[in-house]
Amino acid sequence: KDPYTNGHSIRVAEYTRMLAEQAYTDSDELHNIYNIALLHDIGKIGIPDNIINKPGKLTDEEFKVIKGHTLTGAKILSEIKSAPELIYGAKYHHERYDGKGYPCGLKGEEIPEISAIIAVADAYDAMTSNRSYRKLLPQETVKQEIEKGLGTQFNPKWGKIMLKLIEKDKDYTFHASTVTIKKEYIAQIKDAASTNLTFVFEDGQQKTCSIQIKKEEEQVSYNRDFTKGTKGFEKVSGDSG
């Protein structure tokens, strides 16, 4: 949809996996976590270009449209019936630990754990990326903002893990290196009913494929290794739309 969201999705997926690696060791679980995070902003494909690419401050009405990407993303991903965990990153990554987030106002342990991890990774990338309206923030400022958000914006467990990773990043290169780990792409669902995905690569090439979902030994596998398994996620009940 736009260059920032493209790279942002990859970086957030990488940061989310790095955070999760501090608590989980199962490779299938980490693979699943990565892919849930990769799709966290997929709902932005429904936001008009003039809003998503606006260089200046958003109006209240425009911000309301932006916030809708959480529910849009959840609706798109809910079409993949055999992998319901995919919606948790899209729907809940803007919830806050103090209950002041959106779209549902969940708080504390009501927020699915994967969503809480993505929230930290998402905020880190936002602060350490150059934007049209500002340059990336100094590392000390990023650290202070995460510290300030412990127990309010962020689940303290995952906020503290991010602080430990920042502490190890003496040369402030963590944010600059992760995006090169994988070839950048963004998955855009063109036809949610049949789950056709178009992958748009850095060189401009596009490739469309249909995800084939099948159950094998009570796990879910995809022809592009999109996600596998459903282990390890705290889930919340309720509507997935």
mmCIF file of N, CA and C in Angstrom, residues 73-155:
data_model
loop_
_atom_site.group_PDB
_atom_site.id
_atom_site.type_symbol
_atom_site.label_atom_id
_atom_site.label_comp_id
_atom_site.label_asym_id
_atom_site.label_seq_id
_atom_site.Cartn_x
_atom_site.Cartn_y
_atom_site.Cartn_z
ATOM 1 N N GLY A 73 -8.466 -5.673 9.024
ATOM 2 C CA GLY A 73 -7.497 -6.760 8.963
ATOM 3 C C GLY A 73 -8.034 -8.046 9.561
ATOM 4 N N ALA A 74 -8.723 -7.932 10.697
ATOM 5 C CA ALA A 74 -9.298 -9.115 11.335
ATOM 6 C C ALA A 74 -10.344 -9.763 10.440
ATOM 7 N N LYS A 75 -11.136 -8.940 9.758
ATOM 8 C CA LYS A 75 -12.166 -9.477 8.877
ATOM 9 C C LYS A 75 -11.540 -10.221 7.698
ATOM 10 N N ILE A 76 -10.506 -9.646 7.113
ATOM 11 C CA ILE A 76 -9.814 -10.294 6.003
ATOM 12 C C ILE A 76 -9.240 -11.639 6.436
ATOM 13 N N LEU A 77 -8.529 -11.638 7.559
ATOM 14 C CA LEU A 77 -7.849 -12.852 7.999
ATOM 15 C C LEU A 77 -8.810 -13.896 8.548
ATOM 16 N N SER A 78 -10.003 -13.483 8.962
ATOM 17 C CA SER A 78 -10.988 -14.438 9.461
ATOM 18 C C SER A 78 -11.476 -15.366 8.359
ATOM 19 N N GLU A 79 -11.203 -15.002 7.088
ATOM 20 C CA GLU A 79 -11.577 -15.869 5.976
ATOM 21 C C GLU A 79 -10.741 -17.153 5.963
ATOM 22 N N ILE A 80 -9.599 -17.123 6.624
ATOM 23 C CA ILE A 80 -8.745 -18.314 6.710
ATOM 24 C C ILE A 80 -9.209 -19.099 7.933
ATOM 25 N N LYS A 81 -10.236 -19.886 7.744
ATOM 26 C CA LYS A 81 -10.947 -20.509 8.856
ATOM 27 C C LYS A 81 -10.090 -21.475 9.666
ATOM 28 N N SER A 82 -9.129 -22.114 9.044
ATOM 29 C CA SER A 82 -8.330 -23.112 9.748
ATOM 30 C C SER A 82 -7.188 -22.508 10.566
ATOM 31 N N ALA A 83 -7.013 -21.204 10.478
ATOM 32 C CA ALA A 83 -5.946 -20.550 11.240
ATOM 33 C C ALA A 83 -6.496 -19.300 11.931
ATOM 34 N N PRO A 84 -7.415 -19.469 12.870
ATOM 35 C CA PRO A 84 -8.059 -18.316 13.505
ATOM 36 C C PRO A 84 -7.101 -17.422 14.289
ATOM 37 N N GLU A 85 -5.927 -17.975 14.668
ATOM 38 C CA GLU A 85 -4.975 -17.174 15.429
ATOM 39 C C GLU A 85 -4.390 -16.019 14.618
ATOM 40 N N LEU A 86 -4.519 -16.059 13.295
ATOM 41 C CA LEU A 86 -3.969 -14.992 12.464
ATOM 42 C C LEU A 86 -4.602 -13.636 12.756
ATOM 43 N N ILE A 87 -5.823 -13.633 13.249
ATOM 44 C CA ILE A 87 -6.492 -12.342 13.461
ATOM 45 C C ILE A 87 -5.949 -11.586 14.662
ATOM 46 N N TYR A 88 -5.280 -12.281 15.602
ATOM 47 C CA TYR A 88 -4.914 -11.623 16.858
ATOM 48 C C TYR A 88 -3.909 -10.491 16.677
ATOM 49 N N GLY A 89 -2.987 -10.663 15.744
ATOM 50 C CA GLY A 89 -2.050 -9.587 15.484
ATOM 51 C C GLY A 89 -2.727 -8.394 14.854
ATOM 52 N N ALA A 90 -3.599 -8.651 13.873
ATOM 53 C CA ALA A 90 -4.268 -7.564 13.159
ATOM 54 C C ALA A 90 -5.257 -6.813 14.042
ATOM 55 N N LYS A 91 -6.032 -7.549 14.803
ATOM 56 C CA LYS A 91 -7.127 -6.922 15.549
ATOM 57 C C LYS A 91 -6.685 -6.218 16.829
ATOM 58 N N TYR A 92 -5.707 -6.785 17.538
ATOM 59 C CA TYR A 92 -5.441 -6.317 18.897
ATOM 60 C C TYR A 92 -4.085 -5.633 19.104
ATOM 61 N N HIS A 93 -3.322 -5.347 18.033
ATOM 62 C CA HIS A 93 -1.974 -4.806 18.266
ATOM 63 C C HIS A 93 -1.980 -3.353 18.733
ATOM 64 N N HIS A 94 -3.146 -2.692 18.697
ATOM 65 C CA HIS A 94 -3.239 -1.330 19.233
ATOM 66 C C HIS A 94 -3.978 -1.271 20.572
ATOM 67 N N GLU A 95 -4.224 -2.432 21.177
ATOM 68 C CA GLU A 95 -4.745 -2.432 22.540
ATOM 69 C C GLU A 95 -3.620 -2.029 23.496
ATOM 70 N N ARG A 96 -3.996 -1.436 24.601
ATOM 71 C CA ARG A 96 -3.014 -0.989 25.596
ATOM 72 C C ARG A 96 -3.208 -1.751 26.898
ATOM 73 N N TYR A 97 -2.134 -1.895 27.619
ATOM 74 C CA TYR A 97 -2.189 -2.646 28.879
ATOM 75 C C TYR A 97 -3.136 -1.992 29.882
ATOM 76 N N ASP A 98 -3.279 -0.650 29.801
ATOM 77 C CA ASP A 98 -4.156 0.061 30.737
ATOM 78 C C ASP A 98 -5.603 0.133 30.261
ATOM 79 N N GLY A 99 -5.898 -0.501 29.126
ATOM 80 C CA GLY A 99 -7.268 -0.539 28.636
ATOM 81 C C GLY A 99 -7.685 0.651 27.802
ATOM 82 N N LYS A 100 -6.761 1.538 27.473
ATOM 83 C CA LYS A 100 -7.094 2.754 26.729
ATOM 84 C C LYS A 100 -6.798 2.647 25.233
ATOM 85 N N GLY A 101 -6.578 1.438 24.753
ATOM 86 C CA GLY A 101 -6.295 1.242 23.337
ATOM 87 C C GLY A 101 -7.561 0.970 22.544
ATOM 88 N N TYR A 102 -7.374 0.506 21.332
ATOM 89 C CA TYR A 102 -8.500 0.209 20.448
ATOM 90 C C TYR A 102 -8.195 -1.077 19.662
ATOM 91 N N PRO A 103 -9.212 -1.743 19.124
ATOM 92 C CA PRO A 103 -10.616 -1.319 18.964
ATOM 93 C C PRO A 103 -11.533 -1.737 20.103
ATOM 94 N N CYS A 104 -11.060 -2.613 21.011
ATOM 95 C CA CYS A 104 -11.963 -3.214 22.002
ATOM 96 C C CYS A 104 -11.745 -2.729 23.430
ATOM 97 N N GLY A 105 -10.689 -1.972 23.662
ATOM 98 C CA GLY A 105 -10.421 -1.503 25.020
ATOM 99 C C GLY A 105 -10.053 -2.619 25.987
ATOM 100 N N LEU A 106 -9.414 -3.683 25.460
ATOM 101 C CA LEU A 106 -8.949 -4.757 26.331
ATOM 102 C C LEU A 106 -7.830 -4.234 27.226
ATOM 103 N N LYS A 107 -7.652 -4.859 28.385
ATOM 104 C CA LYS A 107 -6.577 -4.416 29.269
ATOM 105 C C LYS A 107 -5.882 -5.605 29.916
ATOM 106 N N GLY A 108 -4.662 -5.364 30.347
ATOM 107 C CA GLY A 108 -3.898 -6.372 31.059
ATOM 108 C C GLY A 108 -3.837 -7.696 30.334
ATOM 109 N N GLU A 109 -4.138 -8.753 31.098
ATOM 110 C CA GLU A 109 -4.041 -10.101 30.560
ATOM 111 C C GLU A 109 -5.199 -10.467 29.641
ATOM 112 N N GLU A 110 -6.158 -9.567 29.460
ATOM 113 C CA GLU A 110 -7.206 -9.797 28.465
ATOM 114 C C GLU A 110 -6.638 -9.762 27.044
ATOM 115 N N ILE A 111 -5.547 -9.054 26.877
ATOM 116 C CA ILE A 111 -4.937 -8.897 25.555
ATOM 117 C C ILE A 111 -4.167 -10.176 25.212
ATOM 118 N N PRO A 112 -4.424 -10.774 24.053
ATOM 119 C CA PRO A 112 -3.667 -11.974 23.673
ATOM 120 C C PRO A 112 -2.162 -11.697 23.712
ATOM 121 N N GLU A 113 -1.409 -12.664 24.166
ATOM 122 C CA GLU A 113 0.028 -12.455 24.345
ATOM 123 C C GLU A 113 0.724 -12.059 23.062
ATOM 124 N N ILE A 114 0.368 -12.696 21.943
ATOM 125 C CA ILE A 114 1.006 -12.344 20.681
ATOM 126 C C ILE A 114 0.747 -10.888 20.340
ATOM 127 N N SER A 115 -0.435 -10.397 20.642
ATOM 128 C CA SER A 115 -0.768 -8.998 20.370
ATOM 129 C C SER A 115 0.056 -8.060 21.242
ATOM 130 N N ALA A 116 0.284 -8.463 22.488
ATOM 131 C CA ALA A 116 1.097 -7.658 23.400
ATOM 132 C C ALA A 116 2.543 -7.564 22.928
ATOM 133 N N ILE A 117 3.052 -8.658 22.377
ATOM 134 C CA ILE A 117 4.423 -8.650 21.851
ATOM 135 C C ILE A 117 4.506 -7.736 20.628
ATOM 136 N N ILE A 118 3.540 -7.886 19.730
ATOM 137 C CA ILE A 118 3.530 -7.062 18.515
ATOM 138 C C ILE A 118 3.418 -5.586 18.870
ATOM 139 N N ALA A 119 2.655 -5.251 19.894
ATOM 140 C CA ALA A 119 2.489 -3.851 20.294
ATOM 141 C C ALA A 119 3.825 -3.208 20.641
ATOM 142 N N VAL A 120 4.681 -3.953 21.333
ATOM 143 C CA VAL A 120 6.015 -3.440 21.681
ATOM 144 C C VAL A 120 6.873 -3.301 20.430
ATOM 145 N N ALA A 121 6.871 -4.335 19.592
ATOM 146 C CA ALA A 121 7.659 -4.315 18.353
ATOM 147 C C ALA A 121 7.199 -3.189 17.430
ATOM 148 N N ASP A 122 5.903 -3.000 17.345
ATOM 149 C CA ASP A 122 5.308 -1.965 16.503
ATOM 150 C C ASP A 122 5.741 -0.580 16.953
ATOM 151 N N ALA A 123 5.700 -0.343 18.249
ATOM 152 C CA ALA A 123 6.097 0.958 18.790
ATOM 153 C C ALA A 123 7.589 1.197 18.587
ATOM 154 N N TYR A 124 8.394 0.153 18.789
ATOM 155 C CA TYR A 124 9.834 0.289 18.593
ATOM 156 C C TYR A 124 10.138 0.694 17.160
ATOM 157 N N ASP A 125 9.500 0.028 16.205
ATOM 158 C CA ASP A 125 9.773 0.356 14.803
ATOM 159 C C ASP A 125 9.308 1.764 14.459
ATOM 160 N N ALA A 126 8.165 2.168 14.988
ATOM 161 C CA ALA A 126 7.669 3.515 14.714
ATOM 162 C C ALA A 126 8.666 4.570 15.187
ATOM 163 N N MET A 127 9.293 4.317 16.330
ATOM 164 C CA MET A 127 10.230 5.297 16.892
ATOM 165 C C MET A 127 11.599 5.256 16.232
ATOM 166 N N THR A 128 11.968 4.114 15.658
ATOM 167 C CA THR A 128 13.323 3.969 15.090
ATOM 168 C C THR A 128 13.330 4.011 13.565
ATOM 169 N N SER A 129 12.252 4.501 12.975
ATOM 170 C CA SER A 129 12.172 4.641 11.519
ATOM 171 C C SER A 129 12.089 6.105 11.130
ATOM 172 N N ASN A 130 12.692 6.436 9.997
ATOM 173 C CA ASN A 130 12.534 7.783 9.449
ATOM 174 C C ASN A 130 11.148 7.897 8.826
ATOM 175 N N ARG A 131 10.446 8.957 9.155
ATOM 176 C CA ARG A 131 9.120 9.194 8.612
ATOM 177 C C ARG A 131 9.127 10.500 7.827
ATOM 178 N N SER A 132 8.079 10.740 7.088
ATOM 179 C CA SER A 132 8.015 11.962 6.282
ATOM 180 C C SER A 132 7.996 13.209 7.157
ATOM 181 N N TYR A 133 7.533 13.070 8.392
ATOM 182 C CA TYR A 133 7.385 14.225 9.276
ATOM 183 C C TYR A 133 8.440 14.305 10.373
ATOM 184 N N ARG A 134 9.311 13.292 10.484
ATOM 185 C CA ARG A 134 10.399 13.356 11.462
ATOM 186 C C ARG A 134 11.427 12.268 11.191
ATOM 187 N N LYS A 135 12.638 12.485 11.733
ATOM 188 C CA LYS A 135 13.692 11.487 11.644
ATOM 189 C C LYS A 135 13.525 10.475 12.773
ATOM 190 N N LEU A 136 14.254 9.359 12.675
ATOM 191 C CA LEU A 136 14.197 8.367 13.752
ATOM 192 C C LEU A 136 14.664 8.998 15.060
ATOM 193 N N LEU A 137 14.146 8.502 16.164
ATOM 194 C CA LEU A 137 14.467 9.067 17.475
ATOM 195 C C LEU A 137 15.797 8.514 17.990
ATOM 196 N N PRO A 138 16.508 9.273 18.806
ATOM 197 C CA PRO A 138 17.737 8.761 19.424
ATOM 198 C C PRO A 138 17.424 7.540 20.288
ATOM 199 N N GLN A 139 18.384 6.644 20.410
ATOM 200 C CA GLN A 139 18.157 5.410 21.142
ATOM 201 C C GLN A 139 17.746 5.661 22.592
ATOM 202 N N GLU A 140 18.344 6.641 23.228
ATOM 203 C CA GLU A 140 18.010 6.924 24.623
ATOM 204 C C GLU A 140 16.561 7.374 24.753
ATOM 205 N N THR A 141 16.084 8.125 23.773
ATOM 206 C CA THR A 141 14.684 8.565 23.775
ATOM 207 C C THR A 141 13.755 7.364 23.612
ATOM 208 N N VAL A 142 14.116 6.459 22.726
ATOM 209 C CA VAL A 142 13.319 5.244 22.512
ATOM 210 C C VAL A 142 13.240 4.447 23.813
ATOM 211 N N LYS A 143 14.371 4.299 24.458
ATOM 212 C CA LYS A 143 14.425 3.560 25.726
ATOM 213 C C LYS A 143 13.540 4.218 26.780
ATOM 214 N N GLN A 144 13.606 5.521 26.868
ATOM 215 C CA GLN A 144 12.799 6.248 27.853
ATOM 216 C C GLN A 144 11.300 6.105 27.576
ATOM 217 N N GLU A 145 10.925 6.134 26.306
ATOM 218 C CA GLU A 145 9.514 6.010 25.939
ATOM 219 C C GLU A 145 8.968 4.622 26.282
ATOM 220 N N ILE A 146 9.777 3.598 26.063
ATOM 221 C CA ILE A 146 9.336 2.248 26.406
ATOM 222 C C ILE A 146 9.246 2.095 27.919
ATOM 223 N N GLU A 147 10.227 2.632 28.633
ATOM 224 C CA GLU A 147 10.178 2.597 30.101
ATOM 225 C C GLU A 147 8.929 3.298 30.622
ATOM 226 N N LYS A 148 8.615 4.441 30.033
ATOM 227 C CA LYS A 148 7.441 5.211 30.445
ATOM 228 C C LYS A 148 6.149 4.454 30.171
ATOM 229 N N GLY A 149 6.168 3.598 29.146
ATOM 230 C CA GLY A 149 4.957 2.879 28.767
ATOM 231 C C GLY A 149 4.732 1.562 29.485
ATOM 232 N N LEU A 150 5.680 1.140 30.329
ATOM 233 C CA LEU A 150 5.523 -0.118 31.051
ATOM 234 C C LEU A 150 4.303 -0.064 31.964
ATOM 235 N N GLY A 151 3.395 -0.985 31.793
ATOM 236 C CA GLY A 151 2.209 -1.037 32.634
ATOM 237 C C GLY A 151 1.086 -0.116 32.202
ATOM 238 N N THR A 152 1.356 0.728 31.217
ATOM 239 C CA THR A 152 0.302 1.598 30.678
ATOM 240 C C THR A 152 0.057 1.238 29.217
ATOM 241 N N GLN A 153 1.000 1.575 28.352
ATOM 242 C CA GLN A 153 0.867 1.182 26.952
ATOM 243 C C GLN A 153 1.258 -0.276 26.735
ATOM 244 N N PHE A 154 2.302 -0.706 27.426
ATOM 245 C CA PHE A 154 2.879 -2.021 27.161
ATOM 246 C C PHE A 154 2.700 -3.002 28.311
ATOM 247 N N ASN A 155 2.557 -4.280 27.944
ATOM 248 C CA ASN A 155 2.649 -5.343 28.928
ATOM 249 C C ASN A 155 4.065 -5.279 29.509
#
